[in-house]
């Protein structure tokens, strides 16, 4: 269950403004539920939780587990909503220094020739025991024509065709739309395995479809727990959404008051990816009609040593959102040393988790006093089920908050602009 | 030689505003040169280029090379200015998939107990050939009491003491102030090797001292080329700094016009770390007296698929800075395929570098037309010498731009605020 503490942000708002914003947010939630807002044809991220498809979960899990047992390297070839969700969850729930195969490598998320060339050299290099690497690839693209992904996939596909002439068909798994598009043509050509992206789910809302779930399954994440964590949060919020309404109201009222940026941060470095996923979810949904607060990511306490000065004393244009984990392992503690030359013995016996929590509390207190409205979004414990709940909570939050702003949460018309110019320069 | 194109940003400014800003920027540069501004006691990052100390470069290079030959893992233990510069340069100039020892691992940059515990487990795990790992550690801290670094270093030092009882003294290298502070006490206790951080160089301006140069040397970077690239840029800018003055003037005038954020980005993923270094350099220098533009980092084209919508159509509060590399390897090209099912044959024979450059040009054109002032900062070719030039260029730029704003570029009083509260919560 996701909990939100807005008490340190509310006090920057008048009672009147906050009350108005709450009325607006409650209406926005109704609009989502009644499916009568702009973009209502894109609400598939709700219906898939309302009526879970266990057969697909089973299929994803079975193939994911089989590849996990066989692969040395698993390539996730996608960009934006096609990989940010999977990466976020895999980073949040996997060890920092993962020594178990398969190694997960992201590709198709930019057009660096150097990266792609060196990746292929790396894949070509035998393992330490002299055996060739066993490589699988999941390419994820609704249209199949997103340039970064399609170009990288052409290179990877050619390399894999040369390297694994007899097993190419098993080694490439496509996640794409039910029909149409370039990937479906390649599936017809090569007979690749396929997972379907529902037509009514947009890229940044697709993490609980095969887009996100399949790479997670290969990485060893319990995707059933994750998915049903989201289902539970969905059911909870259908009955009672006061926390979410208040949160959307406070953020909306802060925007109305002139806040220009929302710095999304956590004191847990493994949640950096989740902040990155959230940055797309919010930014691409709200950044329209010259509106919105730019979502900026930071990782604390690391970035307090680069952005902390600005957060404390720079232009007062931002709010801050802290993603926190309430319960954590406290067995890793500071040891005593005899000389105490580093003067840290006063912390001996304390857990790193406890010290890190105090750093977070000190930061929130200092930034609030410095004029930054701070909101805490709390995950009780970091596991698949809670991360699933977090994902749905923010999907619904984003839709509600965007309807408050008066923008369609589900389109991204501005993204086409640079593509048009790029294609013109490329003589397409 | 660093070149800057401000033509697409200037047109958002009136001639009068720009002229005024140029006068202010030229004065600010004089203030730096005449050493009569606030914080003039912190100009050591200039004097060390004015009078290069080849003996130290030689010493850093010799020890760095020796450790490079011996180590499996090299730990860089520091936070903020103590590691961002080294990481930036190492990422920019090393292969993406580095298969050569030593593996460089950063630690001491947050207080995640999970990270530290798993790191130690990883260090404890033998290599694939069954041999134990050979680990070296460079701890970097002017005071030695920065909590994240000091706590991590206590853990690492204890683990290394147990693991390498006979060679601990050679395996730990301290970079710290000439005298005083907790690290110097530990040096006295253990007889660790030491490099000195000059007293007149602050953390975020310290990349061209042993702080940055030693980890780079271990990573195999040509630190002499890097340092003398900076020296050449220094000498050039002492004679002729019109490009830098114009750039500072345009950025300052855009700030005066109400721009709240500067999105620092590159289409080369290996420059992400350099954008992170720049984020600290600018943000911690300018974010004072409730002034400054928040520096935000992005990596394109990746983040066009998350932030692109907002950059094109969201609130018009930002400017954008593109770090570009002009010349690059163009031998890695798109192949033709027979079926052309992905419809990319129109790009066959084109290099990835060329396609990526067109994406950049398309983006700059689209964002400019969307109302975002765009500046390009151009590195001719990505090598150590040019990166050195880039570093000094931005150090001087930051000082000049901050004097335009009327803030002391070299202090960070706001950073103490959260620390005070944290220490109080920790009963220090």
mmCIF file of N, CA, C and O in Angstrom, chain B residues 2-74:
data_model
loop_
_atom_site.group_PDB
_atom_site.id
_atom_site.type_symbol
_atom_site.label_atom_id
_atom_site.label_comp_id
_atom_site.label_asym_id
_atom_site.label_seq_id
_atom_site.Cartn_x
_atom_site.Cartn_y
_atom_site.Cartn_z
ATOM 1 N N UNK B 2 37.741 24.655 -27.738
ATOM 2 C CA UNK B 2 36.305 24.560 -27.535
ATOM 3 C C UNK B 2 35.614 25.695 -28.293
ATOM 4 O O UNK B 2 35.989 26.861 -28.176
ATOM 5 N N UNK B 3 34.619 25.323 -29.061
ATOM 6 C CA UNK B 3 33.882 26.314 -29.832
ATOM 7 C C UNK B 3 32.425 26.321 -29.344
ATOM 8 O O UNK B 3 31.916 25.295 -28.898
ATOM 9 N N UNK B 4 31.808 27.471 -29.404
ATOM 10 C CA UNK B 4 30.442 27.585 -28.906
ATOM 11 C C UNK B 4 29.593 28.297 -29.944
ATOM 12 O O UNK B 4 29.995 29.319 -30.486
ATOM 13 N N UNK B 5 28.428 27.724 -30.220
ATOM 14 C CA UNK B 5 27.506 28.349 -31.158
ATOM 15 C C UNK B 5 26.287 28.851 -30.381
ATOM 16 O O UNK B 5 25.477 28.054 -29.891
ATOM 17 N N UNK B 6 26.187 30.175 -30.244
ATOM 18 C CA UNK B 6 25.058 30.756 -29.498
ATOM 19 C C UNK B 6 24.007 31.350 -30.437
ATOM 20 O O UNK B 6 23.038 31.956 -29.979
ATOM 21 N N UNK B 7 24.181 31.137 -31.743
ATOM 22 C CA UNK B 7 23.310 31.839 -32.700
ATOM 23 C C UNK B 7 21.829 31.509 -32.509
ATOM 24 O O UNK B 7 20.966 32.354 -32.731
ATOM 25 N N UNK B 8 21.535 30.268 -32.086
ATOM 26 C CA UNK B 8 20.131 29.885 -31.919
ATOM 27 C C UNK B 8 19.558 30.311 -30.566
ATOM 28 O O UNK B 8 18.388 30.076 -30.290
ATOM 29 N N UNK B 9 20.389 30.870 -29.709
ATOM 30 C CA UNK B 9 19.902 31.368 -28.416
ATOM 31 C C UNK B 9 19.811 32.888 -28.434
ATOM 32 O O UNK B 9 18.898 33.486 -27.860
ATOM 33 N N UNK B 10 20.757 33.513 -29.132
ATOM 34 C CA UNK B 10 20.808 34.989 -29.210
ATOM 35 C C UNK B 10 19.496 35.578 -29.705
ATOM 36 O O UNK B 10 19.087 36.655 -29.275
ATOM 37 N N UNK B 11 18.850 34.851 -30.631
ATOM 38 C CA UNK B 11 17.679 35.471 -31.243
ATOM 39 C C UNK B 11 16.492 35.564 -30.289
ATOM 40 O O UNK B 11 15.481 36.174 -30.624
ATOM 41 N N UNK B 12 16.625 34.972 -29.089
ATOM 42 C CA UNK B 12 15.589 35.154 -28.072
ATOM 43 C C UNK B 12 15.822 36.427 -27.252
ATOM 44 O O UNK B 12 15.053 36.744 -26.353
ATOM 45 N N UNK B 13 16.913 37.138 -27.572
ATOM 46 C CA UNK B 13 17.305 38.298 -26.754
ATOM 47 C C UNK B 13 17.270 39.570 -27.586
ATOM 48 O O UNK B 13 17.540 39.544 -28.782
ATOM 49 N N UNK B 14 16.984 40.694 -26.941
ATOM 50 C CA UNK B 14 17.068 41.976 -27.644
ATOM 51 C C UNK B 14 18.535 42.376 -27.736
ATOM 52 O O UNK B 14 19.369 41.950 -26.932
ATOM 53 N N UNK B 15 18.837 43.208 -28.747
ATOM 54 C CA UNK B 15 20.214 43.649 -28.930
ATOM 55 C C UNK B 15 20.717 44.386 -27.684
ATOM 56 O O UNK B 15 21.850 44.194 -27.243
ATOM 57 N N UNK B 16 19.816 45.193 -27.104
ATOM 58 C CA UNK B 16 20.154 45.982 -25.923
ATOM 59 C C UNK B 16 20.530 45.068 -24.739
ATOM 60 O O UNK B 16 21.572 45.250 -24.101
ATOM 61 N N UNK B 17 19.678 44.071 -24.462
ATOM 62 C CA UNK B 17 19.951 43.138 -23.355
ATOM 63 C C UNK B 17 21.271 42.401 -23.548
ATOM 64 O O UNK B 17 22.039 42.205 -22.612
ATOM 65 N N UNK B 18 21.478 41.979 -24.790
ATOM 66 C CA UNK B 18 22.678 41.216 -25.084
ATOM 67 C C UNK B 18 23.920 42.095 -24.924
ATOM 68 O O UNK B 18 24.928 41.658 -24.342
ATOM 69 N N UNK B 19 23.822 43.319 -25.405
ATOM 70 C CA UNK B 19 24.949 44.232 -25.288
ATOM 71 C C UNK B 19 25.313 44.479 -23.821
ATOM 72 O O UNK B 19 26.479 44.396 -23.424
ATOM 73 N N UNK B 20 24.302 44.758 -23.009
ATOM 74 C CA UNK B 20 24.518 44.969 -21.569
ATOM 75 C C UNK B 20 25.181 43.743 -20.935
ATOM 76 O O UNK B 20 26.106 43.869 -20.124
ATOM 77 N N UNK B 21 24.677 42.581 -21.288
ATOM 78 C CA UNK B 21 25.195 41.350 -20.700
ATOM 79 C C UNK B 21 26.652 41.127 -21.104
ATOM 80 O O UNK B 21 27.468 40.639 -20.312
ATOM 81 N N UNK B 22 26.996 41.524 -22.342
ATOM 82 C CA UNK B 22 28.387 41.359 -22.783
ATOM 83 C C UNK B 22 29.327 42.254 -21.987
ATOM 84 O O UNK B 22 30.442 41.858 -21.643
ATOM 85 N N UNK B 23 28.880 43.452 -21.697
ATOM 86 C CA UNK B 23 29.691 44.368 -20.883
ATOM 87 C C UNK B 23 29.899 43.748 -19.498
ATOM 88 O O UNK B 23 31.020 43.708 -18.966
ATOM 89 N N UNK B 24 28.800 43.209 -18.924
ATOM 90 C CA UNK B 24 28.888 42.588 -17.595
ATOM 91 C C UNK B 24 29.837 41.389 -17.614
ATOM 92 O O UNK B 24 30.660 41.211 -16.704
ATOM 93 N N UNK B 25 29.743 40.574 -18.661
ATOM 94 C CA UNK B 25 30.579 39.364 -18.734
ATOM 95 C C UNK B 25 32.054 39.718 -18.921
ATOM 96 O O UNK B 25 32.932 39.082 -18.325
ATOM 97 N N UNK B 26 32.318 40.742 -19.729
ATOM 98 C CA UNK B 26 33.711 41.158 -19.926
ATOM 99 C C UNK B 26 34.296 41.661 -18.605
ATOM 100 O O UNK B 26 35.450 41.357 -18.258
ATOM 101 N N UNK B 27 33.496 42.413 -17.849
ATOM 102 C CA UNK B 27 33.925 42.862 -16.519
ATOM 103 C C UNK B 27 34.179 41.679 -15.587
ATOM 104 O O UNK B 27 35.143 41.672 -14.813
ATOM 105 N N UNK B 28 33.287 40.695 -15.656
ATOM 106 C CA UNK B 28 33.419 39.515 -14.787
ATOM 107 C C UNK B 28 34.716 38.778 -15.082
ATOM 108 O O UNK B 28 35.411 38.313 -14.166
ATOM 109 N N UNK B 29 35.064 38.690 -16.352
ATOM 110 C CA UNK B 29 36.324 38.017 -16.708
ATOM 111 C C UNK B 29 37.517 38.790 -16.135
ATOM 112 O O UNK B 29 38.466 38.190 -15.617
ATOM 113 N N UNK B 30 37.433 40.127 -16.235
ATOM 114 C CA UNK B 30 38.506 40.939 -15.633
ATOM 115 C C UNK B 30 38.630 40.656 -14.142
ATOM 116 O O UNK B 30 39.726 40.582 -13.599
ATOM 117 N N UNK B 31 37.482 40.527 -13.477
ATOM 118 C CA UNK B 31 37.483 40.243 -12.035
ATOM 119 C C UNK B 31 38.210 38.937 -11.730
ATOM 120 O O UNK B 31 38.983 38.853 -10.774
ATOM 121 N N UNK B 32 37.979 37.931 -12.569
ATOM 122 C CA UNK B 32 38.686 36.659 -12.370
ATOM 123 C C UNK B 32 40.181 36.873 -12.570
ATOM 124 O O UNK B 32 41.000 36.479 -11.731
ATOM 125 N N UNK B 33 40.536 37.518 -13.668
ATOM 126 C CA UNK B 33 41.957 37.680 -14.004
ATOM 127 C C UNK B 33 42.688 38.531 -12.971
ATOM 128 O O UNK B 33 43.833 38.260 -12.638
ATOM 129 N N UNK B 34 42.010 39.580 -12.502
ATOM 130 C CA UNK B 34 42.664 40.477 -11.543
ATOM 131 C C UNK B 34 42.538 39.973 -10.111
ATOM 132 O O UNK B 34 43.021 40.623 -9.176
ATOM 133 N N UNK B 35 41.870 38.859 -9.951
ATOM 134 C CA UNK B 35 41.750 38.224 -8.635
ATOM 135 C C UNK B 35 41.222 39.175 -7.579
ATOM 136 O O UNK B 35 41.711 39.191 -6.447
ATOM 137 N N UNK B 36 40.240 39.982 -7.958
ATOM 138 C CA UNK B 36 39.689 40.901 -6.963
ATOM 139 C C UNK B 36 38.189 40.710 -6.745
ATOM 140 O O UNK B 36 37.513 41.591 -6.242
ATOM 141 N N UNK B 37 37.674 39.511 -7.077
ATOM 142 C CA UNK B 37 36.262 39.225 -6.806
ATOM 143 C C UNK B 37 36.108 38.444 -5.508
ATOM 144 O O UNK B 37 37.093 38.069 -4.867
ATOM 145 N N UNK B 38 34.843 38.192 -5.155
ATOM 146 C CA UNK B 38 34.575 37.352 -3.984
ATOM 147 C C UNK B 38 35.156 35.963 -4.213
ATOM 148 O O UNK B 38 35.012 35.381 -5.282
ATOM 149 N N UNK B 39 35.794 35.423 -3.190
ATOM 150 C CA UNK B 39 36.319 34.050 -3.286
ATOM 151 C C UNK B 39 37.622 33.962 -4.057
ATOM 152 O O UNK B 39 38.004 32.870 -4.498
ATOM 153 N N UNK B 40 38.337 35.099 -4.238
ATOM 154 C CA UNK B 40 39.555 35.101 -5.057
ATOM 155 C C UNK B 40 40.656 34.226 -4.459
ATOM 156 O O UNK B 40 41.615 33.878 -5.153
ATOM 157 N N UNK B 41 40.499 33.847 -3.180
ATOM 158 C CA UNK B 41 41.487 32.936 -2.575
ATOM 159 C C UNK B 41 41.337 31.503 -3.089
ATOM 160 O O UNK B 41 42.152 30.638 -2.772
ATOM 161 N N UNK B 42 40.294 31.270 -3.916
ATOM 162 C CA UNK B 42 40.040 29.923 -4.433
ATOM 163 C C UNK B 42 40.387 29.785 -5.920
ATOM 164 O O UNK B 42 39.746 29.027 -6.643
ATOM 165 N N UNK B 43 41.395 30.513 -6.397
ATOM 166 C CA UNK B 43 41.694 30.486 -7.831
ATOM 167 C C UNK B 43 42.840 29.535 -8.200
ATOM 168 O O UNK B 43 43.440 29.650 -9.273
ATOM 169 N N UNK B 44 43.117 28.587 -7.318
ATOM 170 C CA UNK B 44 44.212 27.645 -7.568
ATOM 171 C C UNK B 44 44.048 26.802 -8.828
ATOM 172 O O UNK B 44 45.029 26.339 -9.399
ATOM 173 N N UNK B 45 42.808 26.610 -9.274
ATOM 174 C CA UNK B 45 42.571 25.854 -10.523
ATOM 175 C C UNK B 45 43.123 26.597 -11.726
ATOM 176 O O UNK B 45 43.280 26.001 -12.794
ATOM 177 N N UNK B 46 43.414 27.893 -11.582
ATOM 178 C CA UNK B 46 44.080 28.653 -12.654
ATOM 179 C C UNK B 46 45.593 28.582 -12.498
ATOM 180 O O UNK B 46 46.314 28.295 -13.457
ATOM 181 N N UNK B 47 46.082 28.817 -11.269
ATOM 182 C CA UNK B 47 47.536 28.861 -11.106
ATOM 183 C C UNK B 47 48.185 27.508 -11.406
ATOM 184 O O UNK B 47 49.319 27.460 -11.896
ATOM 185 N N UNK B 48 47.461 26.415 -11.168
ATOM 186 C CA UNK B 48 48.100 25.114 -11.441
ATOM 187 C C UNK B 48 48.285 24.865 -12.937
ATOM 188 O O UNK B 48 49.105 24.020 -13.336
ATOM 189 N N UNK B 49 47.544 25.606 -13.761
ATOM 190 C CA UNK B 49 47.762 25.507 -15.213
ATOM 191 C C UNK B 49 48.789 26.527 -15.684
ATOM 192 O O UNK B 49 49.454 26.333 -16.703
ATOM 193 N N UNK B 50 48.901 27.597 -14.933
ATOM 194 C CA UNK B 50 49.854 28.645 -15.280
ATOM 195 C C UNK B 50 51.287 28.161 -15.062
ATOM 196 O O UNK B 50 52.216 28.600 -15.730
ATOM 197 N N UNK B 51 51.440 27.238 -14.128
ATOM 198 C CA UNK B 51 52.779 26.777 -13.750
ATOM 199 C C UNK B 51 52.711 25.262 -13.505
ATOM 200 O O UNK B 51 52.721 24.802 -12.359
ATOM 201 N N UNK B 52 52.627 24.465 -14.602
ATOM 202 C CA UNK B 52 52.415 23.008 -14.471
ATOM 203 C C UNK B 52 53.514 22.325 -13.652
ATOM 204 O O UNK B 52 54.698 22.657 -13.798
ATOM 205 N N UNK B 53 53.090 21.413 -12.803
ATOM 206 C CA UNK B 53 54.024 20.656 -11.975
ATOM 207 C C UNK B 53 54.208 19.264 -12.572
ATOM 208 O O UNK B 53 53.471 18.327 -12.270
ATOM 209 N N UNK B 54 55.222 19.147 -13.436
ATOM 210 C CA UNK B 54 55.425 17.872 -14.142
ATOM 211 C C UNK B 54 55.800 16.739 -13.208
ATOM 212 O O UNK B 54 55.526 15.574 -13.493
ATOM 213 N N UNK B 55 56.442 17.087 -12.095
ATOM 214 C CA UNK B 55 56.856 16.034 -11.156
ATOM 215 C C UNK B 55 55.637 15.302 -10.605
ATOM 216 O O UNK B 55 55.637 14.072 -10.478
ATOM 217 N N UNK B 56 54.586 16.050 -10.279
ATOM 218 C CA UNK B 56 53.377 15.397 -9.754
ATOM 219 C C UNK B 56 52.704 14.549 -10.838
ATOM 220 O O UNK B 56 52.278 13.423 -10.584
ATOM 221 N N UNK B 57 52.637 15.087 -12.051
ATOM 222 C CA UNK B 57 52.052 14.300 -13.144
ATOM 223 C C UNK B 57 52.789 12.970 -13.308
ATOM 224 O O UNK B 57 52.177 11.907 -13.466
ATOM 225 N N UNK B 58 54.114 13.044 -13.246
ATOM 226 C CA UNK B 58 54.967 11.865 -13.384
ATOM 227 C C UNK B 58 54.673 10.854 -12.271
ATOM 228 O O UNK B 58 54.529 9.654 -12.516
ATOM 229 N N UNK B 59 54.558 11.374 -11.059
ATOM 230 C CA UNK B 59 54.316 10.534 -9.880
ATOM 231 C C UNK B 59 52.933 9.846 -9.987
ATOM 232 O O UNK B 59 52.795 8.648 -9.717
ATOM 233 N N UNK B 60 51.930 10.623 -10.378
ATOM 234 C CA UNK B 60 50.579 10.082 -10.531
ATOM 235 C C UNK B 60 50.548 9.004 -11.603
ATOM 236 O O UNK B 60 49.936 7.945 -11.448
ATOM 237 N N UNK B 61 51.234 9.284 -12.686
ATOM 238 C CA UNK B 61 51.258 8.363 -13.809
ATOM 239 C C UNK B 61 51.976 7.069 -13.432
ATOM 240 O O UNK B 61 51.509 5.973 -13.767
ATOM 241 N N UNK B 62 53.081 7.185 -12.709
ATOM 242 C CA UNK B 62 53.873 6.003 -12.363
ATOM 243 C C UNK B 62 53.085 5.083 -11.425
ATOM 244 O O UNK B 62 52.944 3.893 -11.683
ATOM 245 N N UNK B 63 52.520 5.662 -10.355
ATOM 246 C CA UNK B 63 51.761 4.826 -9.419
ATOM 247 C C UNK B 63 50.478 4.301 -10.076
ATOM 248 O O UNK B 63 50.103 3.135 -9.882
ATOM 249 N N UNK B 64 49.836 5.156 -10.860
ATOM 250 C CA UNK B 64 48.613 4.729 -11.556
ATOM 251 C C UNK B 64 48.868 3.538 -12.465
ATOM 252 O O UNK B 64 48.114 2.566 -12.480
ATOM 253 N N UNK B 65 49.957 3.604 -13.223
ATOM 254 C CA UNK B 65 50.298 2.519 -14.142
ATOM 255 C C UNK B 65 50.622 1.231 -13.386
ATOM 256 O O UNK B 65 50.212 0.129 -13.786
ATOM 257 N N UNK B 66 51.352 1.371 -12.274
ATOM 258 C CA UNK B 66 51.711 0.183 -11.483
ATOM 259 C C UNK B 66 50.455 -0.503 -10.948
ATOM 260 O O UNK B 66 50.322 -1.729 -11.017
ATOM 261 N N UNK B 67 49.518 0.287 -10.442
ATOM 262 C CA UNK B 67 48.281 -0.293 -9.901
ATOM 263 C C UNK B 67 47.441 -0.881 -11.027
ATOM 264 O O UNK B 67 46.852 -1.949 -10.896
ATOM 265 N N UNK B 68 47.415 -0.196 -12.148
ATOM 266 C CA UNK B 68 46.674 -0.702 -13.304
ATOM 267 C C UNK B 68 47.145 -2.101 -13.699
ATOM 268 O O UNK B 68 46.358 -2.952 -14.096
ATOM 269 N N UNK B 69 48.431 -2.316 -13.587
ATOM 270 C CA UNK B 69 48.973 -3.630 -13.959
ATOM 271 C C UNK B 69 48.629 -4.712 -12.931
ATOM 272 O O UNK B 69 48.531 -5.879 -13.270
ATOM 273 N N UNK B 70 48.433 -4.292 -11.686
ATOM 274 C CA UNK B 70 48.304 -5.268 -10.598
ATOM 275 C C UNK B 70 46.850 -5.518 -10.170
ATOM 276 O O UNK B 70 46.494 -6.614 -9.742
ATOM 277 N N UNK B 71 45.993 -4.498 -10.265
ATOM 278 C CA UNK B 71 44.672 -4.577 -9.628
ATOM 279 C C UNK B 71 43.632 -5.273 -10.503
ATOM 280 O O UNK B 71 43.622 -5.124 -11.719
ATOM 281 N N UNK B 72 42.734 -6.032 -9.856
ATOM 282 C CA UNK B 72 41.523 -6.505 -10.521
ATOM 283 C C UNK B 72 40.398 -5.504 -10.350
ATOM 284 O O UNK B 72 39.591 -5.301 -11.251
ATOM 285 N N UNK B 73 40.346 -4.922 -9.146
ATOM 286 C CA UNK B 73 39.314 -3.925 -8.854
ATOM 287 C C UNK B 73 39.981 -2.693 -8.236
ATOM 288 O O UNK B 73 40.835 -2.822 -7.356
ATOM 289 N N UNK B 74 39.606 -1.528 -8.722
ATOM 290 C CA UNK B 74 40.107 -0.270 -8.158
ATOM 291 C C UNK B 74 38.899 0.516 -7.653
ATOM 292 O O UNK B 74 38.002 0.866 -8.421
#
